[in-house]
Every structure is written in structure tokens, then in C-alpha cells.
mmCIF file of C-alpha atoms and ligand atoms in Angstrom:
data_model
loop_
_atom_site.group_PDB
_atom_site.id
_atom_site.type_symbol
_atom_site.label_atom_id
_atom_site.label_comp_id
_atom_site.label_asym_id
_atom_site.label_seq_id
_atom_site.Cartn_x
_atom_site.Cartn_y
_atom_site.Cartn_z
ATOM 1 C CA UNK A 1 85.763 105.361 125.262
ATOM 2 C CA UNK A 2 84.046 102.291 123.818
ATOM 3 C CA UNK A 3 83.764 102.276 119.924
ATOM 4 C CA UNK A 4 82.403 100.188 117.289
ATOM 5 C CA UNK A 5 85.458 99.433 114.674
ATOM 6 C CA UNK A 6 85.360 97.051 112.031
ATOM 7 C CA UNK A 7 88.948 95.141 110.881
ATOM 8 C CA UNK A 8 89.515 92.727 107.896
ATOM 9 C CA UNK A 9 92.655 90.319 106.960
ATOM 10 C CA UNK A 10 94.364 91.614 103.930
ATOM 11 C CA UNK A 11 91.993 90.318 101.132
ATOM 12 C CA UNK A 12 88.866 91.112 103.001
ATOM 13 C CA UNK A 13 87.485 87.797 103.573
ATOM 14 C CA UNK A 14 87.502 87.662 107.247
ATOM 15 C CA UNK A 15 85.340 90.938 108.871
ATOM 16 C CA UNK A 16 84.309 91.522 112.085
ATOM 17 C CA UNK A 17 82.968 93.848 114.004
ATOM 18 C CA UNK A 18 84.220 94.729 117.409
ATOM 19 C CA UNK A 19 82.814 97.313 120.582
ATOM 20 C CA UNK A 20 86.926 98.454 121.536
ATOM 21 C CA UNK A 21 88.290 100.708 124.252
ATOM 22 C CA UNK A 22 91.453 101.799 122.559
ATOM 23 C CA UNK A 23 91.655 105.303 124.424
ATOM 24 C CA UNK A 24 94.335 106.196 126.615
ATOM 25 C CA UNK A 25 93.509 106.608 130.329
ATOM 26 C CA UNK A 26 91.511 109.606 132.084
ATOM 27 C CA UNK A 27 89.122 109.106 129.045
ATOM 28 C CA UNK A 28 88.655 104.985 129.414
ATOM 29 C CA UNK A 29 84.937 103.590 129.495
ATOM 30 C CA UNK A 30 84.329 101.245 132.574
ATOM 31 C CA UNK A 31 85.882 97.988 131.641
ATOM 32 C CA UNK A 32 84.287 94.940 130.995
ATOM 33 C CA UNK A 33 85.397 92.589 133.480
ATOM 34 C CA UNK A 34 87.804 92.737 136.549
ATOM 35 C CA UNK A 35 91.436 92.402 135.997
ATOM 36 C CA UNK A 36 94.411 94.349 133.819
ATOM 37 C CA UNK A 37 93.214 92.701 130.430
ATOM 38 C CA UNK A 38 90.373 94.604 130.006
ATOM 39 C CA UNK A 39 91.964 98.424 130.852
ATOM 40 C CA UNK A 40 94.864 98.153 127.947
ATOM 41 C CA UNK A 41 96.082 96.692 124.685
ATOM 42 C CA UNK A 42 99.314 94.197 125.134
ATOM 43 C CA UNK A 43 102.412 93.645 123.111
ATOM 44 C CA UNK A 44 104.422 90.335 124.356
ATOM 45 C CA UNK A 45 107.261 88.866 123.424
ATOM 46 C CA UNK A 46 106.502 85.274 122.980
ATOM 47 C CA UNK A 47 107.386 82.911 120.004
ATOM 48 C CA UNK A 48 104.155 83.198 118.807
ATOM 49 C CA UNK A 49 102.913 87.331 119.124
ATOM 50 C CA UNK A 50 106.280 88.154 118.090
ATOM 51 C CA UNK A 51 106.463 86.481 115.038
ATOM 52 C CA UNK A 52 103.136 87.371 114.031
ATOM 53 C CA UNK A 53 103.293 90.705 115.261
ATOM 54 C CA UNK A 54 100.638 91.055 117.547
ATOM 55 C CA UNK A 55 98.975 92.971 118.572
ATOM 56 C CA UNK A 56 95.493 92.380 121.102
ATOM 57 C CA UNK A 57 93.024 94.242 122.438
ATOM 58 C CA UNK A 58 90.408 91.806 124.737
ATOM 59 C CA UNK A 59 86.921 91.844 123.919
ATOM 60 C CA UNK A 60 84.034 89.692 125.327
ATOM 61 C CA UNK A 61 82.119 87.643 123.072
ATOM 62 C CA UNK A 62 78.928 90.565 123.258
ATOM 63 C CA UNK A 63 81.801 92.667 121.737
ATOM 64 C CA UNK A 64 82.875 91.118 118.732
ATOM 65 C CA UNK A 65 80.717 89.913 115.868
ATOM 66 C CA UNK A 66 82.274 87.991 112.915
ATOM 67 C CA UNK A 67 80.622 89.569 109.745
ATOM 68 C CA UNK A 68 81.651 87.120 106.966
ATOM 69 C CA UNK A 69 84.701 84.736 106.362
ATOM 70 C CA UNK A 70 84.019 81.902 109.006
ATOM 71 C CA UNK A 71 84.735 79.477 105.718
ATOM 72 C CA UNK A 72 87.944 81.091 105.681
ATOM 73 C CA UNK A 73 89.144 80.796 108.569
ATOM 74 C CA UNK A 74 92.084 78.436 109.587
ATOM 75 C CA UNK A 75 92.699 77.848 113.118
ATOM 76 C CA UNK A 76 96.460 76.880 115.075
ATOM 77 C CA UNK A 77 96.222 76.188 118.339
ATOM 78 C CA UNK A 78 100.098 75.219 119.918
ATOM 79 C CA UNK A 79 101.569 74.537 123.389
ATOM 80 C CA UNK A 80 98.415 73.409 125.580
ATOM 81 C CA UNK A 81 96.242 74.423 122.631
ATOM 82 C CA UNK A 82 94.055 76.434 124.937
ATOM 83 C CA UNK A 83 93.781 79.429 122.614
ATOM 84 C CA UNK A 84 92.607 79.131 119.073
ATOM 85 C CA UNK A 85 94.576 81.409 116.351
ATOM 86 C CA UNK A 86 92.814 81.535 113.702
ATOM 87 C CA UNK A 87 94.075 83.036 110.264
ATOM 88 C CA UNK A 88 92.992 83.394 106.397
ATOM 89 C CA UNK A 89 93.475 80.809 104.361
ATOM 90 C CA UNK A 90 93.835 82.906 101.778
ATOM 91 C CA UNK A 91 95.887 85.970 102.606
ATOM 92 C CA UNK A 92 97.639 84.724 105.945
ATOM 93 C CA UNK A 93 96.739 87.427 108.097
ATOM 94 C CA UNK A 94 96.179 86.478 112.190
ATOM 95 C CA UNK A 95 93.073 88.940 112.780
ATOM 96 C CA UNK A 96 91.975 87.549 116.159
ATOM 97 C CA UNK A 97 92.398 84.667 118.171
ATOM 98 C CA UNK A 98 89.762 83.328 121.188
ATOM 99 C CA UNK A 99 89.528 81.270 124.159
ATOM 100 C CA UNK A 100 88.201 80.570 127.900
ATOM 101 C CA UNK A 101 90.390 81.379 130.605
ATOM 102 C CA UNK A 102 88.526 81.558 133.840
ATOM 103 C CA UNK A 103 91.049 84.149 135.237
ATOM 104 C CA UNK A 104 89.816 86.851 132.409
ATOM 105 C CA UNK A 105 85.977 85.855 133.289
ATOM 106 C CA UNK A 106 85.431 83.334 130.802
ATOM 107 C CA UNK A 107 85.420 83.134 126.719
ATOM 108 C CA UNK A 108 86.716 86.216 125.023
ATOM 109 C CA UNK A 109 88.434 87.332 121.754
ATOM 110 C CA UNK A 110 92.046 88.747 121.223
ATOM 111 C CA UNK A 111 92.106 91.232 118.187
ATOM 112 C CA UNK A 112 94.744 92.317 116.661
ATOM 113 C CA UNK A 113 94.311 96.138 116.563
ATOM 114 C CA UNK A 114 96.374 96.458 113.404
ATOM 115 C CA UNK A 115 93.319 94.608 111.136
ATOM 116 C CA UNK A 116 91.215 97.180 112.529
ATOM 117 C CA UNK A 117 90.022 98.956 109.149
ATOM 118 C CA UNK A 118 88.862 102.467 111.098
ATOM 119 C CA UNK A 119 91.378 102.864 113.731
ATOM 120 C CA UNK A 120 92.957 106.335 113.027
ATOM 121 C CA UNK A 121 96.636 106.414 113.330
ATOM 122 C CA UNK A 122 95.935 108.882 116.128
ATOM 123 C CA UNK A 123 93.975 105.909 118.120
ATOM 124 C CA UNK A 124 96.616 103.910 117.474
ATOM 125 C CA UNK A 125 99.568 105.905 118.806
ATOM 126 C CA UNK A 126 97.407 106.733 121.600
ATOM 127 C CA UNK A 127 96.104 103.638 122.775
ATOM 128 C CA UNK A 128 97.552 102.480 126.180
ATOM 129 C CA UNK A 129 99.917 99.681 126.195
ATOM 130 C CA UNK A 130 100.934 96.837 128.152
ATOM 131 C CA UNK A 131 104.221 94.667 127.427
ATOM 132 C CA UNK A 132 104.195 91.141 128.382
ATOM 133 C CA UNK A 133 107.586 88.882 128.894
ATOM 134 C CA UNK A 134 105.581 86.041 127.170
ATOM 135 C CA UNK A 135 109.670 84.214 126.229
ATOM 136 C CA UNK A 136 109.609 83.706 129.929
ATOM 137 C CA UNK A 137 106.108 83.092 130.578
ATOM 138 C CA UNK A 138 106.217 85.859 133.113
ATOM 139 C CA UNK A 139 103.222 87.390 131.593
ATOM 140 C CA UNK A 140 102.410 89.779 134.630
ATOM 141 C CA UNK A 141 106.286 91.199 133.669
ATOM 142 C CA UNK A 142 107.211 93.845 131.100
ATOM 143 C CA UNK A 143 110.171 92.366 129.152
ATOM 144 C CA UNK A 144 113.597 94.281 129.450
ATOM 145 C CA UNK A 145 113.341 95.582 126.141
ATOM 146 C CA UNK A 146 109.989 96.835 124.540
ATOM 147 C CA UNK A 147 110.792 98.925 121.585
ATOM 148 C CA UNK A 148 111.044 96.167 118.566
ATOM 149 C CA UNK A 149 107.589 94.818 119.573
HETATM 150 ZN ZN1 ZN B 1 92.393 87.177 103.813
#
């Protein structure tokens, strides 16, 4: 079911607001758009998610609403710089990260669940999962191994 959380970096300049699905399936809201990205959160394996550990949830840009810290915010973009990473210039922390891929149905945010302030550890150990094999760019794969992600 669709839920208003609110997530922060670690010092609580960045805050936003986002309208999440987290809940497993047989109790999932109708999705947002067409395709896999919008039924589950993902875990991947690529140099970037797995050294910043994380971990997205997709939400259009109705769904998300940055409350305070856009003066904050640092932005990386790498490889063909089509997705901006943003982080806190302060604390470090990689709460979301955006872009416009026509395949997902246009602009949309990735959060990463674990800045998500009111996300019960229950929500969290329940919420479905996908596994990308981002190291090979075989993102419609799950890698061989999923458990250290
Ligand atoms: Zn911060």
C-alpha cells in the first residue's frame, strides 16, 4: 500500500517527503507506471549502488517532494551522466538520486529506502526486492550472489 514517509541524510539537512509502496505483494497499491520498476525495491551490484549501499525505491516526481536542503545538495553524475546522485555536502549521505529514462515513463526519483526516517524495521524486512547484476550491466539479471548487497 502507498504511504507517505519522510527520510533525511544523517545531519538532517536534506528532507523529503515521498508517497512509497514498500509492501510486499498480495497487499501492493496499483503501480504507477508500466514496467518492473514500479512493483519492487532493487539492490544491484554495480560500482556505484554497491559502494554506496543502495538501496531504491522509484517514485514519480508527484511522489516525492524535497522539504528543505536543496542548498545542500551536491550532485555526481558518472558514466553517461544520465542520472544525477546527489548527496550532502555536509554529512555525505546519497538520499536519492533522479533522472529521465523514457523506458520507466519519463523523470522519476530513486530513494534510498534506508534515509527513510519512518520506515519500521518491519517495512523494511518486508518490502519486496529485486537484485540487479548492474557489474555486468545485465540489469534485467539477478546477480549470482545476492546476500552481501
Ligand atoms: Zn547531511
Amino acid at each position: 500500500m502507498k504511504k507517505i514517509y519522510h527520510g533525511s541524510c544523517h545531519c538532517g539537512a536534506i528532507r523529503f517527503s515521498a508517497n512509497l509502496d514498500l509492501a510486499p505483494e498480495g497487499q501492493r497499491s496499483e503501480p504507477a507506471r508500466p514496467g518492473i520498476w514500479w512493483n519492487s525495491t532493487f539492490r544491484c551490484n554495480c560500482s556505484s549502488c554497491l559502494k554506496t549501499r543502495f538501496w531504491k525505491v522509484f517514485a514519480t516526481p508527484e511522489d516525492f517532494t524535497l522539504l528543505s536542503g536543496d542548498d545542500m545538495l551536491t550532485e555526481y553524475r558518472f558514466g553517461s551522466r544520465m542520472i544525477r546522485h546527489v548527496f550532502c555536502k555536509r554529512c555525505g549521505v546519497h538520499p536519492f538520486a533522479s533522472a529521465d529514462f523514457e523506458i520507466m515513463g519519463g523523470r522519476f526519483y530513486a530513494i534510498n529506502i534506508v534515509c527513510l526516517d519512518d520506515a519500521s524495521g518491519e517495512e523494511l524486512a518486508n518490502a519486496p526486492i529485486i537484485y540487479e547484476d548492474g557489474r555486468h550491466d545485465a540489469w534485467d539479471q539477478a546477480p549470482e550472489l545476492t546476500s552481501y548487497l
